[in-house]
XYZ file of C-alpha atoms in Angstrom:
391
model
C 25.819 -3.349 22.005
C 24.294 -6.771 22.769
C 22.848 -5.379 26.003
C 21.496 -2.340 24.121
C 19.868 -4.573 21.494
C 18.091 -6.362 24.321
C 16.838 -3.063 25.747
C 15.464 -2.030 22.334
C 13.657 -5.360 22.029
C 12.219 -5.006 25.543
C 11.134 -1.429 24.781
C 9.384 -2.709 21.647
C 7.478 -5.360 23.572
C 6.449 -3.010 26.386
C 5.728 0.234 24.502
C 5.268 -0.412 20.778
C 3.383 -3.639 20.117
C -0.351 -3.292 19.551
C -2.977 -5.484 21.161
C -3.890 -7.797 18.258
C -7.468 -8.520 19.330
C -8.278 -4.891 20.093
C -6.609 -3.702 16.877
C -8.502 -6.174 14.709
C -11.789 -5.143 16.308
C -11.153 -1.431 15.696
C -10.066 -2.076 12.113
C -13.265 -3.968 11.295
C -15.357 -1.284 13.019
C -13.712 1.504 10.989
C -13.898 -0.491 7.756
C -17.662 -0.949 8.162
C -18.230 2.787 8.712
C -15.993 3.845 5.809
C -17.577 1.386 3.393
C -21.068 2.554 4.328
C -20.050 6.179 3.717
C -18.386 5.423 0.369
C -21.397 3.505 -0.936
C -23.563 6.560 -0.248
C -20.987 8.955 -1.776
C -20.617 6.806 -4.909
C -24.376 6.575 -5.381
C -24.583 10.376 -5.131
C -21.656 10.975 -7.513
C -20.253 7.951 -9.326
C -16.958 9.750 -9.995
C -16.015 8.852 -6.402
C -15.109 5.173 -6.260
C -16.589 2.737 -3.746
C -13.173 1.109 -3.543
C -10.648 2.753 -1.245
C -6.850 2.754 -1.142
C -5.681 1.796 2.357
C -2.640 3.958 3.127
C -0.847 5.431 6.143
C 0.864 3.887 9.163
C -1.828 1.397 10.129
C -2.087 -0.160 6.689
C 1.691 -0.339 6.241
C 1.990 -2.097 9.639
C 4.043 0.707 11.189
C 1.457 2.085 13.644
C 2.541 2.351 17.270
C 0.947 2.740 20.717
C -2.675 2.122 19.635
C -4.900 1.778 16.581
C -6.564 5.211 16.769
C -5.828 6.623 13.300
C -6.777 5.147 9.935
C -5.952 6.608 6.522
C -7.743 6.025 3.231
C -7.470 7.475 -0.258
C -10.766 7.766 -2.131
C -10.303 7.669 -5.888
C -11.990 10.360 -7.954
C -12.184 8.976 -11.487
C -11.680 11.555 -14.234
C -12.379 8.973 -16.932
C -9.345 9.944 -18.994
C -5.747 8.833 -19.353
C -3.443 11.574 -18.113
C 0.110 12.458 -19.073
C 2.653 14.822 -17.554
C 1.701 17.250 -20.316
C -1.698 17.754 -18.642
C 0.030 19.126 -15.529
C 1.912 21.782 -17.472
C -0.941 23.736 -19.043
C -1.938 27.258 -17.988
C -5.323 27.827 -16.306
C -7.027 31.163 -15.774
C -8.641 30.894 -12.379
C -8.056 32.197 -8.852
C -9.514 31.996 -5.344
C -11.554 34.940 -4.067
C -10.656 35.307 -0.386
C -13.811 37.328 0.343
C -16.392 35.006 -1.203
C -14.289 31.848 -0.644
C -15.039 30.825 -4.222
C -12.982 29.806 -7.246
C -13.355 32.493 -9.923
C -12.247 33.111 -13.493
C -9.168 35.297 -13.745
C -7.718 37.448 -16.490
C -4.247 36.538 -15.303
C -2.831 33.017 -15.594
C -2.310 30.929 -12.478
C 1.393 31.300 -11.580
C 3.670 28.292 -11.992
C 4.716 26.709 -8.689
C 7.501 24.319 -7.740
C 6.124 20.819 -7.069
C 2.493 22.001 -7.370
C 0.454 21.632 -10.521
C -2.884 22.490 -12.159
C -4.516 19.619 -14.065
C -6.156 19.832 -17.482
C -9.199 17.530 -17.796
C -10.650 18.645 -21.130
C -11.684 15.104 -22.094
C -13.317 14.572 -18.697
C -15.482 17.661 -19.109
C -16.872 16.220 -22.331
C -17.400 12.782 -20.755
C -19.350 14.264 -17.818
C -21.623 16.530 -19.892
C -24.201 13.994 -21.178
C -24.889 12.696 -17.670
C -24.825 16.088 -15.971
C -22.187 14.870 -13.516
C -20.397 18.205 -13.346
C -23.367 20.547 -13.004
C -24.376 22.983 -10.260
C -22.980 22.189 -6.804
C -21.277 19.066 -8.234
C -19.074 21.132 -10.561
C -15.389 20.602 -9.761
C -13.882 22.362 -12.786
C -13.087 25.869 -13.903
C -12.740 25.984 -17.631
C -11.125 22.683 -18.553
C -9.192 22.353 -15.294
C -10.178 20.336 -12.236
C -9.774 22.419 -9.060
C -8.587 20.717 -5.819
C -10.657 22.786 -3.370
C -13.801 22.124 -5.435
C -13.206 18.356 -5.283
C -12.507 18.519 -1.569
C -15.612 20.598 -0.820
C -17.833 18.317 -2.877
C -16.401 15.289 -1.097
C -17.052 16.864 2.324
C -20.651 17.703 1.372
C -21.335 14.136 0.237
C -19.656 12.611 3.305
C -21.703 14.872 5.606
C -24.880 13.822 3.768
C -23.843 10.179 4.097
C -23.264 10.448 7.843
C -26.573 12.254 8.346
C -28.393 9.554 6.381
C -26.627 6.758 8.259
C -27.428 8.334 11.625
C -31.076 8.739 10.637
C -31.496 5.079 9.754
C -29.271 3.523 12.423
C -30.570 2.444 15.786
C -29.095 4.364 18.753
C -25.467 3.410 19.348
C -22.634 4.252 21.677
C -20.681 6.221 19.085
C -21.080 9.334 16.962
C -19.242 10.293 13.757
C -18.177 13.951 13.495
C -16.783 15.617 10.355
C -13.952 18.049 11.097
C -13.505 21.359 9.275
C -11.371 21.359 6.138
C -7.720 22.283 6.622
C -4.451 22.270 4.651
C -4.221 18.494 4.805
C -5.212 16.533 1.687
C -7.657 14.578 3.836
C -11.098 15.103 5.291
C -10.925 13.998 8.928
C -13.758 12.127 10.614
C -13.724 11.587 14.367
C -15.598 8.676 15.902
C -16.634 9.723 19.416
C -17.229 6.722 21.656
C -18.902 6.747 25.046
C -16.643 4.230 26.727
C -13.484 4.308 24.579
C -11.054 6.835 23.119
C -11.768 8.711 19.901
C -10.783 7.214 16.556
C -9.725 9.486 13.691
C -10.279 8.554 10.052
C -8.557 10.516 7.294
C -10.168 10.199 3.854
C -8.305 11.986 1.059
C -9.679 12.420 -2.471
C -7.112 10.996 -4.885
C -6.672 11.349 -8.627
C -5.199 7.985 -9.563
C -3.200 9.091 -12.591
C -0.350 6.556 -12.306
C 2.072 9.023 -13.857
C 5.475 7.537 -14.736
C 8.611 8.140 -12.673
C 10.629 8.090 -15.863
C 9.736 9.158 -19.376
C 11.294 10.791 -22.379
C 9.079 13.891 -22.489
C 10.296 17.361 -21.550
C 7.366 17.656 -19.154
C 8.697 14.867 -16.940
C 10.239 16.155 -13.674
C 13.497 14.653 -12.446
C 12.701 12.949 -9.143
C 16.143 11.525 -8.487
C 14.635 8.072 -7.974
C 15.576 5.338 -8.468
C 19.304 5.925 -8.137
C 21.097 4.124 -10.993
C 22.851 1.009 -9.705
C 21.191 1.144 -6.261
C 20.877 -2.277 -4.587
C 17.727 -1.340 -2.677
C 14.901 -1.747 -3.345
C 15.205 -4.789 -5.622
C 14.679 -4.417 -9.366
C 11.375 -6.302 -9.009
C 10.203 -3.836 -6.344
C 11.285 -0.883 -8.499
C 9.178 -2.245 -11.352
C 6.243 -2.529 -8.951
C 6.696 1.146 -8.031
C 6.778 2.052 -11.724
C 3.497 0.181 -12.239
C 1.844 2.031 -9.324
C 3.069 5.399 -10.547
C 2.477 8.872 -9.131
C -0.936 10.229 -8.182
C -2.370 13.602 -7.132
C -3.996 14.812 -3.891
C -5.776 17.992 -2.780
C -3.274 19.698 -0.484
C -3.556 23.207 -1.920
C -6.639 25.255 -2.844
C -5.725 25.650 -6.504
C -2.813 23.284 -7.151
C -2.548 19.507 -7.065
C 0.256 17.878 -5.103
C 2.132 14.735 -6.104
C 1.301 11.711 -3.967
C 3.575 8.704 -3.421
C 1.422 7.238 -0.634
C 0.566 4.012 -2.455
C 4.207 3.419 -3.385
C 5.295 4.052 0.205
C 2.714 1.616 1.537
C 3.838 -1.119 -0.858
C 7.487 -0.498 -0.052
C 6.847 -0.851 3.687
C 4.354 -3.702 3.539
C 6.777 -6.554 2.831
C 9.989 -4.801 3.817
C 10.836 -7.536 6.349
C 9.791 -10.645 4.447
C 13.232 -12.179 5.106
C 13.095 -11.637 8.864
C 14.939 -8.307 8.996
C 14.326 -5.549 11.568
C 13.570 -2.597 9.277
C 9.935 -2.098 10.260
C 10.589 -2.841 13.927
C 13.359 -0.225 13.965
C 11.003 2.339 12.443
C 8.237 1.608 14.929
C 10.625 1.947 17.863
C 11.767 5.349 16.564
C 8.171 6.471 16.095
C 7.268 5.549 19.656
C 10.361 7.221 21.069
C 9.471 10.305 19.053
C 5.954 10.374 20.535
C 7.206 9.872 24.070
C 10.367 11.986 24.119
C 11.285 14.029 21.058
C 8.115 15.418 19.543
C 4.777 14.660 21.251
C 1.563 14.646 19.190
C 0.633 18.081 20.550
C 3.607 19.539 18.621
C 2.156 19.804 15.116
C 4.942 21.794 13.462
C 7.867 19.469 14.212
C 8.921 15.915 13.470
C 6.304 13.515 12.143
C 6.149 9.784 11.575
C 6.344 10.524 7.845
C 9.790 12.072 8.335
C 10.908 8.872 10.063
C 9.548 6.747 7.192
C 11.825 8.601 4.795
C 14.812 8.279 7.141
C 14.268 4.507 7.077
C 14.180 4.485 3.262
C 17.471 6.387 3.053
C 19.060 4.050 5.604
C 17.951 1.102 3.445
C 19.674 2.766 0.492
C 22.912 2.905 2.497
C 22.497 -0.587 3.983
C 20.664 -2.566 1.295
C 21.432 -6.128 2.402
C 19.146 -8.120 4.696
C 22.094 -9.295 6.811
C 22.732 -5.630 7.696
C 19.269 -5.581 9.282
C 19.491 -8.671 11.458
C 17.614 -8.417 14.758
C 20.979 -8.562 16.531
C 21.875 -5.258 14.823
C 18.686 -3.368 15.690
C 20.437 -1.010 18.108
C 23.169 -0.194 15.590
C 20.628 0.556 12.844
C 18.429 2.743 15.055
C 21.352 4.825 16.308
C 22.606 5.149 12.735
C 19.197 6.414 11.581
C 19.009 8.872 14.474
C 22.434 10.233 13.554
C 21.200 10.622 9.979
C 18.033 12.381 11.187
C 20.043 14.718 13.413
C 22.152 15.796 10.442
C 19.027 16.560 8.383
C 17.582 18.555 11.291
C 20.766 20.596 11.538
C 20.625 21.282 7.784
C 16.845 21.941 7.919
C 16.546 19.785 4.836
C 15.097 16.285 4.598
C 14.468 15.179 0.998
C 11.452 13.042 0.226
C 12.649 9.573 -0.712
C 10.686 9.325 -3.956
C 11.165 12.993 -4.907
C 14.559 14.324 -3.864
C 13.657 17.893 -4.856
C 11.013 18.078 -2.132
C 12.298 19.238 1.278
C 9.977 17.727 3.908
C 11.148 20.281 6.501
C 10.270 23.331 4.409
C 7.087 24.210 6.354
C 8.241 22.974 9.742
C 9.171 25.219 12.644
C 12.949 25.503 13.020
C 12.443 25.910 16.757
C 10.446 22.648 17.023
C 12.993 20.806 14.887
C 15.912 22.143 16.949
C 14.218 21.122 20.210
C 13.660 17.626 18.832
C 17.301 17.585 17.726
C 18.462 18.341 21.284
C 16.467 15.408 22.669
C 17.635 13.076 19.900
C 21.271 13.976 20.582
C 20.734 13.265 24.278
C 19.224 9.895 23.383
C 22.167 8.997 21.133
C 24.572 9.839 23.948
C 22.668 7.816 26.563
C 20.008 5.530 25.038
C 19.849 3.252 28.082
C 18.409 6.046 30.227
C 15.406 6.446 27.899
C 14.938 2.759 27.178
C 14.887 1.927 30.887
C 12.198 4.519 31.708
C 8.715 3.391 32.694
C 6.265 4.982 30.277
C 3.068 3.302 31.414
C-alpha cells in the first residue's frame, strides 16, 4: 500500500494540481465580469443582490484539471422572513406548454416530493408601492413566487447587462455569450476567448431563506441529518450548518428545489485544516472520473457532485483526522470507490444533507453501469491507471 500511496500522490501532482498563477488570473478575470453584470442587474431590479454567494468546485477548492468553470448564487431578496409553513401552501397556477407562460389554474398545483411552491404574500405587499413586481418584472402568480418567472427575469437582465457592457467597452479579445435556459438552476454564460479556452460561468438565482434543519413544526421535513451521536462533522461545524440553513433554487418551472450548496461549500472549505487528505482524495477521484469512468461528454452519468457526497459519507464512517493521514490516501480512495460502486449497483445515492433525496434518480442506468465497470476495474488494478500518461 505504501507504493500505491506514492502513485496516488504522483498522479495528484501530474494530473490534478492547478497552475496557481493561471488560476488566480482567471478567477480575477471572471470576478470582474460577474461583478459588472450584477451591478447592472441590481440597478435594474434591486431585488437581485449585488453580493454573490461563491459556490461550486472552484470555490470549495476541489476543482481539478483547469479553472474553466465558476459557480455563483445570486440572491433574490423577497424582503420577508420565511418559515417551512410557506412551502406547504396550495397555489393555483400552471404552465401553458403552447404559450410558454405561467397561467392561473382552476386546479391546485399537485404536491411533489422534495419540490415546493413558495408563498410570498408579505413580499407582494412590500413590492407594490415601488412597482417592483409590475409588467415584465412580475415574478409572482397570486401570492406565490414562480421559479421560471424569476429565472426568465434574471436572464433578461443579464442579457441587457452584457449588451450594455459590450457597447461601452473598448474592443477586447473575448466575448460573453448567454446560453439558453435549461433544467439546471443556473443561467450559464460562456466567455469565448480568441487565444484561450472557453470559460463557463453558472449564475443561479437563490432565495436565501435559511430554513432550519430541525424544528418542532409539522411542516418540517425529516432530512436525516445530522445523525445523533455522529462524530463528524464537529458540533461546532454542525452549528455553523444550522446557522446557514436551507435555501431554494430554480430547478423546476413551477416548484422550488432545496439547496444545500452554501453548507456544502463551508463543509469542504476547511475540511483539511489539520493536514488530512480528505480534499486531495476527492480531487483525485474527480480527475480519475473525468479521464476514465465518466468523461464530461457523458451528461447523464456520474458527476463531481456525486463524488462530493461519497466523501461526506466516508467522513461519517471515518470521522477522525488520523484516519485521513496522507499515508492512508490510497486506502481511503479505494474505500470510497467501493462505497460508490455499491451505490451504483443499488441505483441509489442519498444526498448527504437530505437522505430522502436519491441523487441517481434522473441518471441513466446504462451510464452508471458503464462507470461501475470501469471503477471495478480500477479497484482491481489501480496501478495500471495511475501509471498511464494522460498528457
